[in-house]
Amino acid sequence: MSIEIETPTNRKSTTREGSVDRVLDGMAELCVLVAGIMLVVLIATFGWLVFGRYVLNNTPTWVEQTSLVLVVYITCLGAAAGVRYHSHLNIDFVRESFPPFLRGLLHHISDLFILVFGGFMAAQGWKLVMTNMERAIPMIGLSESWRAAPLVICGVLIMLFAGADIVQRLLSRNAERA
């Protein structure tokens, strides 16, 4: 089992950093930035809940639903960035015990599973967005589609980041052969 956090500053790339990598890294950094801002808003929201409940003796009812929406966005944006930075927990002792060819093949299979998962997440999230447009989230009045939208965003980003990993791995393998 290994936990390796890869960020744009410590990425070990066998290919030159291109404009596509910079754009993808920028998108992942934007995901982390937006998730971080939402986390601060979430903390402030709960601060307001505590203040309203214990100081004003008037509990704000919108906090629970707002926090649920924020948690979904924070989680999905963080998951997408995690795919780009390869910071998700993985167990690779089985894969690493194979010869280099099989190890590379298993990397590709893993990336393909992630790509398919992202596509499934985006497609099912889109169905949820489209079927819940008329329903309102209680207490805050936003459409339920706002709660499903992060699934679409995350799914598309996961597909993009996993697809870029596959292409980069194939290009680096071709560069090694040349």
CSV table of C-alpha atoms in Angstrom, one decimal:
chain,number,residue,atom,x,y,z
A,1,MET,CA,0.0,0.0,0.0
A,2,SER,CA,1.3,3.4,-0.8
A,3,ILE,CA,0.2,6.9,-0.5
A,4,GLU,CA,1.9,9.3,-3.0
A,5,ILE,CA,0.7,12.8,-3.4
A,6,GLU,CA,1.5,14.3,-6.7
A,7,THR,CA,1.2,18.0,-7.2
A,8,PRO,CA,2.2,20.1,-10.1
A,9,THR,CA,5.4,21.1,-8.4
A,10,ASN,CA,6.7,17.6,-7.7
A,11,ARG,CA,5.3,15.7,-10.7
A,12,LYS,CA,7.8,13.3,-12.1
A,13,SER,CA,7.1,13.5,-15.8
A,14,THR,CA,9.1,11.8,-18.5
A,15,THR,CA,7.6,14.1,-21.1
A,16,ARG,CA,7.9,17.9,-21.3
A,17,GLU,CA,5.3,19.9,-19.5
A,18,GLY,CA,3.0,21.1,-22.2
A,19,SER,CA,0.2,23.5,-22.4
A,20,VAL,CA,-2.3,20.7,-21.9
A,21,ASP,CA,-0.7,19.7,-18.6
A,22,ARG,CA,-0.7,23.3,-17.5
A,23,VAL,CA,-4.4,23.7,-18.3
A,24,LEU,CA,-5.3,20.4,-16.5
A,25,ASP,CA,-3.2,21.3,-13.5
A,26,GLY,CA,-4.9,24.7,-13.5
A,27,MET,CA,-8.3,23.0,-13.6
A,28,ALA,CA,-7.3,20.8,-10.7
A,29,GLU,CA,-5.9,23.7,-8.7
A,30,LEU,CA,-9.2,25.6,-9.4
A,31,CYS,CA,-11.1,22.6,-8.0
A,32,VAL,CA,-9.0,22.7,-4.8
A,33,LEU,CA,-9.4,26.5,-4.5
A,34,VAL,CA,-13.2,26.4,-5.0
A,35,ALA,CA,-13.5,23.4,-2.6
A,36,GLY,CA,-11.4,25.3,0.0
A,37,ILE,CA,-13.5,28.4,-0.3
A,38,MET,CA,-16.6,26.3,0.1
A,39,LEU,CA,-15.1,24.7,3.2
A,40,VAL,CA,-14.6,28.1,4.7
A,41,VAL,CA,-18.2,29.0,3.9
A,42,LEU,CA,-19.3,25.7,5.4
A,43,ILE,CA,-17.4,26.4,8.6
A,44,ALA,CA,-18.9,30.0,8.8
A,45,THR,CA,-22.3,28.5,8.2
A,46,PHE,CA,-22.0,26.2,11.1
A,47,GLY,CA,-20.6,29.1,13.2
A,48,TRP,CA,-23.8,31.0,12.4
A,49,LEU,CA,-25.9,28.0,13.4
A,50,VAL,CA,-24.2,27.8,16.8
A,51,PHE,CA,-24.5,31.5,17.3
A,52,GLY,CA,-28.1,31.6,16.2
A,53,ARG,CA,-29.0,28.6,18.4
A,54,TYR,CA,-27.2,29.5,21.6
A,55,VAL,CA,-26.9,33.3,21.5
A,56,LEU,CA,-29.9,34.5,19.6
A,57,ASN,CA,-32.1,31.5,20.6
A,58,ASN,CA,-33.3,31.4,17.0
A,59,THR,CA,-31.9,28.4,15.1
A,60,PRO,CA,-31.4,29.1,11.4
A,61,THR,CA,-33.3,26.3,9.5
A,62,TRP,CA,-31.4,26.7,6.2
A,63,VAL,CA,-28.0,25.7,7.6
A,64,GLU,CA,-28.6,21.9,7.3
A,65,GLN,CA,-29.6,21.9,3.6
A,66,THR,CA,-27.0,24.5,2.7
A,67,SER,CA,-24.3,22.4,4.4
A,68,LEU,CA,-25.4,19.3,2.5
A,69,VAL,CA,-25.1,21.0,-0.8
A,70,LEU,CA,-21.7,22.4,0.1
A,71,VAL,CA,-20.4,19.0,1.3
A,72,VAL,CA,-21.4,17.4,-2.1
A,73,TYR,CA,-19.5,20.2,-4.0
A,74,ILE,CA,-16.4,20.0,-1.7
A,75,THR,CA,-16.3,16.2,-2.0
A,76,CYS,CA,-16.8,16.0,-5.8
A,77,LEU,CA,-14.3,18.8,-6.5
A,78,GLY,CA,-11.7,17.2,-4.2
A,79,ALA,CA,-12.2,13.8,-5.7
A,80,ALA,CA,-11.6,15.2,-9.2
A,81,ALA,CA,-8.5,17.0,-8.2
A,82,GLY,CA,-7.3,13.8,-6.4
A,83,VAL,CA,-7.5,11.9,-9.7
A,84,ARG,CA,-5.3,14.6,-11.4
A,85,TYR,CA,-2.8,14.6,-8.5
A,86,HIS,CA,-2.9,10.8,-8.0
A,87,SER,CA,-3.5,11.4,-4.3
A,88,HIS,CA,-6.2,8.8,-3.8
A,89,LEU,CA,-5.3,5.9,-1.6
A,90,ASN,CA,-4.2,2.9,-3.6
A,91,ILE,CA,-2.9,-0.6,-2.9
A,92,ASP,CA,-0.3,-1.4,-5.5
A,93,PHE,CA,1.8,-4.2,-4.0
A,94,VAL,CA,0.1,-6.7,-6.3
A,95,ARG,CA,0.6,-4.6,-9.4
A,96,GLU,CA,4.2,-3.8,-8.5
A,97,SER,CA,5.0,-7.5,-8.2
A,98,PHE,CA,4.4,-8.1,-11.9
A,99,PRO,CA,6.9,-7.6,-14.7
A,100,PRO,CA,7.1,-4.1,-16.2
A,101,PHE,CA,4.9,-4.9,-19.2
A,102,LEU,CA,2.0,-6.3,-17.1
A,103,ARG,CA,2.5,-3.4,-14.6
A,104,GLY,CA,2.0,-0.9,-17.4
A,105,LEU,CA,-1.0,-2.8,-18.7
A,106,LEU,CA,-2.6,-2.8,-15.2
A,107,HIS,CA,-2.0,0.9,-15.0
A,108,HIS,CA,-3.9,1.4,-18.2
A,109,ILE,CA,-6.7,-0.9,-17.0
A,110,SER,CA,-6.9,1.0,-13.8
A,111,ASP,CA,-7.1,4.3,-15.7
A,112,LEU,CA,-9.8,2.9,-18.0
A,113,PHE,CA,-11.9,1.9,-14.9
A,114,ILE,CA,-11.5,5.4,-13.6
A,115,LEU,CA,-12.5,6.8,-17.0
A,116,VAL,CA,-15.6,4.6,-17.2
A,117,PHE,CA,-16.5,5.4,-13.6
A,118,GLY,CA,-16.3,9.1,-14.4
A,119,GLY,CA,-18.4,8.7,-17.5
A,120,PHE,CA,-21.0,6.7,-15.5
A,121,MET,CA,-21.0,9.4,-12.8
A,122,ALA,CA,-21.5,12.2,-15.3
A,123,ALA,CA,-24.3,10.4,-17.2
A,124,GLN,CA,-26.2,9.4,-14.1
A,125,GLY,CA,-25.6,12.8,-12.5
A,126,TRP,CA,-27.0,14.4,-15.7
A,127,LYS,CA,-30.1,12.3,-15.4
A,128,LEU,CA,-30.5,13.5,-11.8
A,129,VAL,CA,-30.0,17.1,-12.9
A,130,MET,CA,-32.6,16.9,-15.6
A,131,THR,CA,-35.2,15.0,-13.5
A,132,ASN,CA,-35.0,17.2,-10.4
A,133,MET,CA,-35.1,20.7,-12.0
A,134,GLU,CA,-38.7,21.3,-10.8
A,135,ARG,CA,-38.1,20.1,-7.2
A,136,ALA,CA,-36.9,22.6,-4.7
A,137,ILE,CA,-34.5,21.9,-1.8
A,138,PRO,CA,-36.4,22.5,1.4
A,139,MET,CA,-35.5,25.6,3.4
A,140,ILE,CA,-33.2,27.2,0.7
A,141,GLY,CA,-35.5,27.1,-2.3
A,142,LEU,CA,-32.8,26.1,-4.9
A,143,SER,CA,-33.5,23.4,-7.4
A,144,GLU,CA,-32.5,19.9,-6.4
A,145,SER,CA,-30.5,19.9,-9.6
A,146,TRP,CA,-27.9,22.0,-7.7
A,147,ARG,CA,-27.3,19.0,-5.5
A,148,ALA,CA,-26.7,16.7,-8.5
A,149,ALA,CA,-24.7,19.1,-10.6
A,150,PRO,CA,-21.4,18.3,-8.9
A,151,LEU,CA,-21.7,14.7,-10.0
A,152,VAL,CA,-21.7,15.8,-13.6
A,153,ILE,CA,-18.8,18.2,-13.1
A,154,CYS,CA,-16.8,15.7,-11.2
A,155,GLY,CA,-17.5,12.9,-13.6
A,156,VAL,CA,-16.4,15.0,-16.6
A,157,LEU,CA,-13.2,16.1,-14.8
A,158,ILE,CA,-12.4,12.6,-13.8
A,159,MET,CA,-12.8,11.4,-17.4
A,160,LEU,CA,-10.6,14.3,-18.6
A,161,PHE,CA,-7.9,13.7,-16.0
A,162,ALA,CA,-7.9,9.9,-16.4
A,163,GLY,CA,-7.9,10.2,-20.2
A,164,ALA,CA,-4.9,12.6,-20.0
A,165,ASP,CA,-3.1,10.1,-17.8
A,166,ILE,CA,-3.6,7.4,-20.3
A,167,VAL,CA,-2.4,9.6,-23.2
A,168,GLN,CA,0.6,10.8,-21.2
A,169,ARG,CA,1.6,7.2,-20.3
A,170,LEU,CA,1.3,6.1,-23.9
A,171,LEU,CA,3.3,9.0,-25.1
A,172,SER,CA,6.0,8.5,-22.6
A,173,ARG,CA,6.2,4.8,-23.5
A,174,ASN,CA,6.5,5.7,-27.2
A,175,ALA,CA,9.2,8.2,-26.3
A,176,GLU,CA,11.1,5.5,-24.4
A,177,ARG,CA,11.0,3.2,-27.4
A,178,ALA,CA,12.4,5.8,-29.8
